[in-house]
Amino acid sequence: MRYKILLVVISGIFLQAMQHASAAPLAEEYLTQGKLTAGAEALRAELKKSPENDEARFGLGVIQFFQSFERLGSSLYDNGLRVRGAFGNLPGPLSNILTQNPDPETVSYADVRQMIQTWVNDLNEAEKTLSAVKDSDVKLPLHVGLIKVDLFGTGNPVSAEFLLGQMGSPAQQQAAEKFLIRFDRGDADWLAGYCNFLCAWGEVLLAVDGQEMFNCTAHLFFEKVETPYPFLMEGSRNLNDLRRFDRPLFSDVLAFIHLWRFELKEPDRMKVALSHLEDMQQHAKSMWKFYLAETDNENEWIPNPQQTGVLEIEVTQEMVDTWLAVLDETGLVLQGKKLIPFWRGTPGTQGVNLRRVFTEPREIDPFLWFQGTAAAPYLEKGTITDFATPEMWGRINNTFGRRNFFTMAFWFN
């Protein structure tokens, strides 16, 4: 009898463990239903109950990342982003998803800045959550093709599986339904790095004063605009009319190009942007430390040289070594220890200190940067980055292929 009782107890423990191991993460339940707000609340409650639960923390970070885009999409919809009127009629499947707000708010430049600020705040929150994931063995399996996100602010979240059902083949739709990635500790760093990258650009946009560009060209992008030039909204705003040389519309586009010069509104934000880029570089190095330590081989997002990833792209040790060299060189440039080669004057005699571009910001004018005069305040004599050498680019091209490097860089983060 004792043996039977012992067998029942062991069997019960085993079945309970199996059930726990096979259960979908709490985050996936809400992600696949498109209920991100409820999911964030549920995961916060779980973490309050079990602060050591890094699966829940990882899941919360993923949800917060997607929430940042939902809120941005909702704000753009409420403020009348011209998704149809700007480009004419959209293809059938897209027209069912990208709907125009029939009664939008009148948008001001302050509203646009607030949209960007909210987006940056949300991304910062996601990065903070993801950076708090410490368990080197954490796993977060997600059927990513079924994740639903309301990117367009219409209250109708859509998934990759749905989009492929509208625009792809039945085989692609079926593949999306089954597409499972087992995200691990390195992937938490990967997503945190992308949060920092996007925050850096958001801070740059908030650092500059775009009021004049908004006043003169925002009518091309929003239905109702608070502008001192209301007559701009009376003519055609459909960019397809450029084909028949609509003169007022053509002048609007020229004005948009002409106004690409920006005084600084909040210069300290440039330093914040630099810190985000530095954090991105650190996350990119950290993720490879965890990737290279993995010994399993389960639906990897980014595999190490001994693994097979879900994208079925081989990652070799040479790729890893070259990419880590790229990251190290990027860090030296961001720290100002190496200079970007100057493209005017005698080659190799001086370079641009990129760090000082962020710590000592001035008016941003892309055309004067292209010419070289805007770079003059940041010119120094010093060590030029290896990115300027044929040896570095030869190594990159030999490892990744001349046309594949930037695609791989986007994937590798």
Coordinates of C-alpha atoms in Angstrom, one line a residue:
M1 CA 0.0 0.0 0.0
R2 CA 2.8 2.4 0.9
Y3 CA 4.4 1.8 -2.5
K4 CA 1.1 2.5 -4.3
I5 CA 0.7 5.8 -2.3
L6 CA 4.3 6.7 -3.1
L7 CA 3.7 6.0 -6.8
V8 CA 0.6 8.1 -6.9
V9 CA 2.4 11.0 -5.2
I10 CA 5.4 10.8 -7.6
S11 CA 3.0 10.5 -10.6
G12 CA 1.1 13.6 -9.4
I13 CA 4.2 15.6 -8.9
F14 CA 5.5 14.5 -12.4
L15 CA 2.2 15.4 -14.1
Q16 CA 2.1 18.7 -12.3
A17 CA 5.6 19.5 -13.4
M18 CA 4.9 18.5 -17.0
Q19 CA 1.8 20.6 -17.0
H20 CA 3.7 23.6 -15.7
A21 CA 6.5 23.1 -18.3
S22 CA 4.1 22.9 -21.2
A23 CA 1.9 25.7 -20.2
A24 CA 2.0 28.8 -22.4
P25 CA 3.5 31.9 -20.7
L26 CA 1.0 34.3 -19.2
A27 CA 2.2 37.0 -21.7
E28 CA 1.3 34.9 -24.7
E29 CA -2.3 34.6 -23.6
Y30 CA -2.7 38.4 -23.7
L31 CA -0.5 39.0 -26.7
T32 CA -2.4 36.6 -28.9
Q33 CA -5.7 38.1 -27.9
G34 CA -4.5 41.7 -28.5
K35 CA -5.3 42.6 -24.9
L36 CA -2.0 44.4 -24.0
T37 CA -3.3 46.7 -21.3
A38 CA -4.9 43.8 -19.4
G39 CA -1.8 41.7 -20.0
A40 CA 0.5 44.4 -18.5
E41 CA -1.8 44.6 -15.4
A42 CA -1.8 40.8 -15.0
L43 CA 2.0 40.5 -15.3
R44 CA 2.6 43.3 -12.8
A45 CA 0.3 41.5 -10.4
E46 CA 2.3 38.3 -11.0
L47 CA 5.6 40.1 -10.3
K48 CA 4.2 41.7 -7.2
K49 CA 3.3 38.2 -6.0
S50 CA 6.6 36.6 -7.3
P51 CA 9.3 39.2 -7.8
E52 CA 11.8 36.6 -8.9
N53 CA 9.7 35.5 -11.9
D54 CA 11.8 36.6 -14.8
E55 CA 9.6 34.9 -17.3
A56 CA 6.8 37.2 -16.3
R57 CA 9.2 40.2 -16.3
F58 CA 10.4 39.3 -19.8
G59 CA 6.8 39.0 -20.9
L60 CA 5.9 42.3 -19.4
G61 CA 8.8 44.0 -21.2
V62 CA 7.6 42.5 -24.5
I63 CA 4.0 43.7 -23.9
Q64 CA 5.3 47.2 -22.9
F65 CA 7.3 47.4 -26.2
F66 CA 4.2 46.7 -28.3
Q67 CA 2.1 49.0 -26.1
S68 CA 4.4 51.9 -27.1
F69 CA 3.5 51.4 -30.7
E70 CA -0.2 50.9 -29.9
R71 CA -0.3 54.2 -28.1
L72 CA 1.6 56.0 -30.8
G73 CA -0.8 54.6 -33.5
S74 CA -3.8 55.6 -31.4
S75 CA -2.5 59.1 -31.0
L76 CA -1.8 59.4 -34.7
Y77 CA -5.3 58.2 -35.6
D78 CA -7.0 60.5 -33.1
N79 CA -5.0 63.4 -34.6
G80 CA -5.9 62.6 -38.1
L81 CA -2.8 61.1 -39.7
R82 CA -3.6 61.1 -43.5
V83 CA -3.1 57.4 -44.2
R84 CA -5.3 57.4 -47.3
G85 CA -5.6 61.0 -48.5
A86 CA -1.9 61.5 -48.7
F87 CA -1.3 58.7 -51.2
G88 CA -4.7 58.1 -52.9
N89 CA -6.4 54.7 -52.9
L90 CA -4.6 51.9 -51.0
P91 CA -4.7 48.3 -52.2
G92 CA -7.8 46.4 -51.1
P93 CA -6.4 44.5 -48.1
L94 CA -4.6 47.5 -46.7
S95 CA -7.7 49.7 -47.1
N96 CA -9.5 47.4 -44.7
I97 CA -6.8 47.9 -42.1
L98 CA -5.7 51.5 -42.6
T99 CA -8.8 53.5 -42.0
Q100 CA -9.0 57.3 -41.9
N101 CA -10.4 59.0 -38.8
P102 CA -13.6 60.7 -40.1
D103 CA -13.6 63.3 -37.4
P104 CA -10.0 63.9 -36.2
E105 CA -8.7 66.5 -33.7
T106 CA -6.9 69.6 -34.9
V107 CA -3.3 68.8 -34.2
S108 CA -0.7 71.3 -33.1
Y109 CA 3.1 71.2 -32.9
A110 CA 2.8 70.7 -29.2
D111 CA 0.6 67.7 -29.8
V112 CA 3.2 66.1 -32.0
R113 CA 5.9 66.7 -29.5
Q114 CA 3.7 65.1 -26.8
M115 CA 3.1 62.1 -29.0
I116 CA 6.9 61.6 -29.4
Q117 CA 7.5 62.2 -25.7
T118 CA 4.9 59.6 -24.7
W119 CA 6.4 57.1 -27.2
V120 CA 9.9 57.7 -25.7
N121 CA 8.5 57.3 -22.1
D122 CA 6.8 54.0 -23.0
L123 CA 10.0 52.6 -24.6
N124 CA 12.0 53.7 -21.6
E125 CA 9.6 51.8 -19.4
A126 CA 10.0 48.7 -21.6
E127 CA 13.8 48.9 -21.6
K128 CA 13.8 49.3 -17.8
T129 CA 11.7 46.1 -17.4
L130 CA 13.8 44.1 -19.9
S131 CA 17.1 45.2 -18.3
A132 CA 15.9 43.9 -15.0
V133 CA 15.7 40.3 -16.4
K134 CA 18.7 38.5 -14.7
D135 CA 17.9 34.8 -14.9
S136 CA 20.4 33.4 -17.5
D137 CA 18.1 30.4 -18.0
V138 CA 14.9 32.4 -18.6
K139 CA 12.7 31.2 -21.5
L140 CA 9.7 33.0 -23.1
P141 CA 8.2 30.9 -25.9
L142 CA 5.9 32.9 -28.1
H143 CA 3.9 32.2 -31.3
V144 CA 4.9 35.5 -32.8
G145 CA 2.7 35.1 -35.9
L146 CA -0.4 35.2 -33.6
I147 CA 0.6 38.3 -31.6
K148 CA -2.1 41.0 -32.2
V149 CA -1.2 44.6 -32.0
D150 CA -3.4 47.7 -32.9
L151 CA -0.7 49.6 -34.8
F152 CA -3.1 51.9 -36.5
G153 CA -5.2 53.1 -33.6
T154 CA -8.5 51.8 -34.9
G155 CA -9.3 49.4 -32.0
N156 CA -8.8 46.4 -34.2
P157 CA -5.5 44.6 -33.4
V158 CA -4.1 42.5 -36.2
S159 CA -1.5 39.7 -36.3
A160 CA 1.1 38.6 -38.9
E161 CA -1.1 35.6 -39.5
F162 CA -4.1 37.8 -40.3
L163 CA -2.1 40.0 -42.6
L164 CA -0.7 37.1 -44.5
G165 CA -4.2 35.7 -44.8
Q166 CA -5.2 39.0 -46.5
M167 CA -2.1 39.5 -48.7
G168 CA -0.1 36.2 -48.7
S169 CA -0.6 32.6 -49.6
P170 CA -2.4 30.0 -47.6
A171 CA 1.0 28.3 -47.0
Q172 CA 2.4 31.6 -45.6
Q173 CA -0.6 32.0 -43.3
Q174 CA -0.3 28.5 -42.0
A175 CA 3.4 29.0 -41.4
A176 CA 2.7 32.2 -39.4
E177 CA 0.2 30.3 -37.2
K178 CA 2.9 27.8 -36.2
F179 CA 5.9 30.2 -36.0
L180 CA 7.2 29.7 -32.5
I181 CA 10.3 31.4 -31.1
R182 CA 11.7 30.5 -27.7
F183 CA 13.1 33.8 -26.6
D184 CA 15.9 33.6 -24.0
R185 CA 18.1 35.8 -21.8
G186 CA 20.1 37.1 -24.7
D187 CA 16.9 38.2 -26.5
A188 CA 15.9 40.3 -23.5
D189 CA 19.1 42.3 -24.2
W190 CA 18.3 42.3 -27.9
L191 CA 14.9 44.0 -27.4
A192 CA 16.3 46.3 -24.7
G193 CA 18.9 47.5 -27.2
Y194 CA 16.3 48.3 -29.8
C195 CA 14.3 50.2 -27.2
N196 CA 17.4 52.3 -26.6
F197 CA 18.0 52.8 -30.4
L198 CA 14.4 54.1 -30.9
C199 CA 14.6 56.3 -27.7
A200 CA 17.8 57.9 -29.1
W201 CA 16.0 59.0 -32.3
G202 CA 13.0 60.2 -30.2
E203 CA 15.3 62.3 -28.1
V204 CA 16.9 63.9 -31.1
L205 CA 13.5 64.8 -32.5
L206 CA 12.6 66.4 -29.2
A207 CA 15.9 68.2 -29.0
V208 CA 15.3 70.2 -32.2
D209 CA 12.8 73.0 -32.9
G210 CA 10.5 71.8 -35.7
Q211 CA 7.9 74.4 -35.3
E212 CA 8.5 76.1 -38.7
M213 CA 8.5 72.8 -40.5
F214 CA 5.3 71.9 -38.9
N215 CA 3.7 75.2 -39.7
C216 CA 4.6 75.0 -43.4
T217 CA 4.2 71.3 -44.1
A218 CA 2.2 69.4 -41.5
H219 CA -0.9 69.7 -43.7
L220 CA 0.7 67.1 -45.9
F221 CA 0.5 64.5 -43.1
F222 CA -2.4 65.5 -40.9
E223 CA -6.1 66.2 -41.8
K224 CA -6.6 69.2 -39.6
V225 CA -3.6 71.4 -38.6
E226 CA -3.1 74.3 -36.3
T227 CA -1.0 76.6 -38.6
P228 CA -0.7 80.3 -39.3
Y229 CA -1.1 79.4 -43.0
P230 CA -4.7 77.9 -43.2
F231 CA -4.7 78.4 -47.0
L232 CA -2.2 75.5 -47.3
M233 CA -5.1 73.1 -46.6
E234 CA -7.3 74.4 -49.4
G235 CA -5.4 72.8 -52.3
S236 CA -4.5 69.2 -53.2
R237 CA -2.7 67.3 -50.5
N238 CA -2.6 64.0 -52.4
L239 CA 1.0 63.2 -53.2
N240 CA -0.1 61.3 -56.3
D241 CA -0.9 64.7 -57.9
L242 CA 2.8 65.3 -58.1
R243 CA 2.6 63.2 -61.3
R244 CA 0.7 66.0 -63.1
F245 CA 2.9 68.7 -61.5
D246 CA 0.5 70.3 -59.2
R247 CA 2.4 73.5 -58.6
P248 CA 1.2 74.3 -55.0
L249 CA 1.7 70.7 -53.9
F250 CA 5.2 70.7 -55.5
S251 CA 6.1 73.9 -53.7
D252 CA 5.0 72.2 -50.4
V253 CA 7.3 69.3 -51.0
L254 CA 10.2 71.7 -51.8
A255 CA 9.4 73.6 -48.6
F256 CA 9.6 70.4 -46.6
I257 CA 13.1 69.7 -48.1
H258 CA 14.2 73.3 -47.6
L259 CA 13.2 73.4 -44.0
W260 CA 15.5 70.5 -43.1
R261 CA 17.6 72.7 -40.8
F262 CA 16.8 72.8 -37.1
E263 CA 17.7 75.1 -34.2
L264 CA 17.9 73.4 -30.9
K265 CA 14.9 73.6 -28.6
E266 CA 16.2 71.4 -25.8
P267 CA 19.9 70.8 -26.4
D268 CA 20.4 68.6 -23.3
R269 CA 18.3 65.9 -25.0
M270 CA 21.2 65.3 -27.3
K271 CA 23.2 64.0 -24.4
V272 CA 20.4 61.8 -23.4
A273 CA 20.3 60.4 -27.0
L274 CA 24.0 59.6 -26.7
S275 CA 23.5 57.7 -23.5
H276 CA 20.8 55.6 -25.2
L277 CA 23.2 54.8 -28.0
E278 CA 25.9 53.8 -25.5
D279 CA 23.4 51.6 -23.6
M280 CA 22.4 50.0 -27.0
Q281 CA 26.0 49.1 -27.6
Q282 CA 26.3 47.6 -24.2
H283 CA 23.2 45.5 -24.6
A284 CA 24.4 44.3 -28.0
K285 CA 27.6 43.0 -26.4
S286 CA 25.8 41.5 -23.4
M287 CA 23.4 39.5 -25.6
W288 CA 26.2 37.7 -27.3
K289 CA 27.7 36.7 -24.0
F290 CA 24.4 34.9 -23.2
Y291 CA 24.0 33.5 -26.8
L292 CA 27.5 32.0 -26.8
A293 CA 26.9 30.3 -23.4
E294 CA 23.8 28.5 -24.6
T295 CA 23.9 24.7 -25.0
D296 CA 20.3 24.0 -26.0
N297 CA 18.9 24.3 -29.6
E298 CA 15.2 25.2 -29.3
N299 CA 13.5 27.6 -31.8
E300 CA 16.3 30.2 -31.4
W301 CA 15.7 33.7 -32.6
I302 CA 19.4 34.4 -33.0
P303 CA 21.5 31.2 -32.8
N304 CA 25.1 30.8 -31.8
P305 CA 27.4 28.8 -34.2
Q306 CA 26.3 25.5 -32.6
Q307 CA 22.6 26.2 -33.0
T308 CA 20.0 26.3 -35.7
G309 CA 17.7 29.4 -35.7
V310 CA 14.0 29.6 -36.7
L311 CA 15.1 31.8 -39.7
E312 CA 17.4 29.0 -40.8
I313 CA 20.3 31.4 -41.4
E314 CA 23.6 30.0 -40.4
V315 CA 25.6 32.0 -37.9
T316 CA 29.3 31.2 -37.9
Q317 CA 32.0 32.0 -35.4
E318 CA 33.6 34.3 -37.9
M319 CA 30.3 36.3 -38.1
V320 CA 30.2 36.6 -34.3
D321 CA 33.9 37.6 -34.0
T322 CA 33.5 40.2 -36.8
W323 CA 30.3 41.6 -35.3
L324 CA 31.9 41.9 -31.8
A325 CA 34.8 43.8 -33.5
V326 CA 32.2 46.1 -35.1
L327 CA 30.6 46.7 -31.7
D328 CA 33.9 47.4 -30.0
E329 CA 34.8 49.9 -32.7
T330 CA 31.3 51.5 -32.4
G331 CA 31.9 52.0 -28.7
L332 CA 35.3 53.7 -29.3
V333 CA 33.6 56.1 -31.7
L334 CA 30.7 56.9 -29.3
Q335 CA 33.3 57.5 -26.5
G336 CA 35.2 59.9 -28.7
K337 CA 38.3 57.8 -28.5
K338 CA 38.3 57.4 -32.3
L339 CA 37.2 59.9 -34.9
I340 CA 35.1 59.6 -38.1
P341 CA 37.2 60.5 -41.1
F342 CA 36.5 64.0 -42.5
W343 CA 35.5 63.9 -46.2
R344 CA 37.1 67.3 -47.1
G345 CA 40.7 68.5 -47.2
T346 CA 43.8 66.3 -47.0
P347 CA 42.7 62.7 -46.2
G348 CA 43.6 61.3 -42.8
T349 CA 44.8 64.5 -41.2
Q350 CA 41.7 65.1 -39.0
G351 CA 38.3 63.6 -38.1
V352 CA 35.0 64.3 -36.6
N353 CA 34.5 63.6 -32.9
L354 CA 31.0 62.2 -32.9
R355 CA 30.7 62.3 -29.1
R356 CA 31.0 66.1 -29.2
V357 CA 28.3 66.3 -31.8
F358 CA 26.0 65.1 -29.0
T359 CA 27.6 66.8 -26.0
E360 CA 28.2 70.2 -27.7
P361 CA 25.2 70.4 -30.1
R362 CA 24.6 73.1 -32.6
E363 CA 22.0 73.8 -35.3
I364 CA 21.4 70.6 -37.3
D365 CA 21.6 71.2 -41.0
P366 CA 22.0 67.9 -43.1
F367 CA 23.0 69.9 -46.2
L368 CA 25.8 71.7 -44.4
W369 CA 26.9 68.4 -42.9
F370 CA 27.0 66.9 -46.4
Q371 CA 29.1 69.9 -47.6
G372 CA 31.4 69.7 -44.5
T373 CA 31.1 73.1 -42.9
A374 CA 28.7 71.9 -40.2
A375 CA 31.4 69.4 -39.1
A376 CA 34.1 72.1 -38.7
P377 CA 33.4 72.7 -34.9
Y378 CA 34.0 69.0 -34.2
L379 CA 37.2 68.4 -36.2
E380 CA 40.2 67.1 -34.3
K381 CA 43.5 65.4 -34.9
G382 CA 43.6 61.9 -33.5
T383 CA 43.1 58.2 -34.3
I384 CA 40.7 57.6 -37.1
T385 CA 38.2 54.7 -36.7
D386 CA 39.0 51.4 -38.3
F387 CA 35.7 51.8 -40.1
A388 CA 37.6 54.0 -42.5
T389 CA 40.2 51.3 -43.4
P390 CA 39.9 48.9 -46.3
E391 CA 41.0 46.1 -43.9
M392 CA 37.9 46.5 -41.7
W393 CA 35.5 46.7 -44.7
G394 CA 37.3 43.8 -46.4
R395 CA 36.7 41.7 -43.3
I396 CA 33.1 42.7 -43.0
N397 CA 32.4 42.0 -46.7
N398 CA 34.2 38.7 -46.6
T399 CA 32.3 37.6 -43.5
F400 CA 28.8 38.9 -44.3
G401 CA 28.8 39.5 -48.0
R402 CA 28.9 43.0 -49.5
R403 CA 25.1 43.3 -49.8
N404 CA 24.1 41.5 -46.6
F405 CA 26.0 43.3 -43.9
F406 CA 23.3 46.0 -43.1
T407 CA 20.5 43.3 -43.2
M408 CA 22.5 41.2 -40.7
A409 CA 23.3 44.3 -38.6
F410 CA 19.6 45.0 -38.3
W411 CA 19.0 41.4 -37.2
F412 CA 22.0 41.3 -34.9
N413 CA 21.3 44.7 -33.3

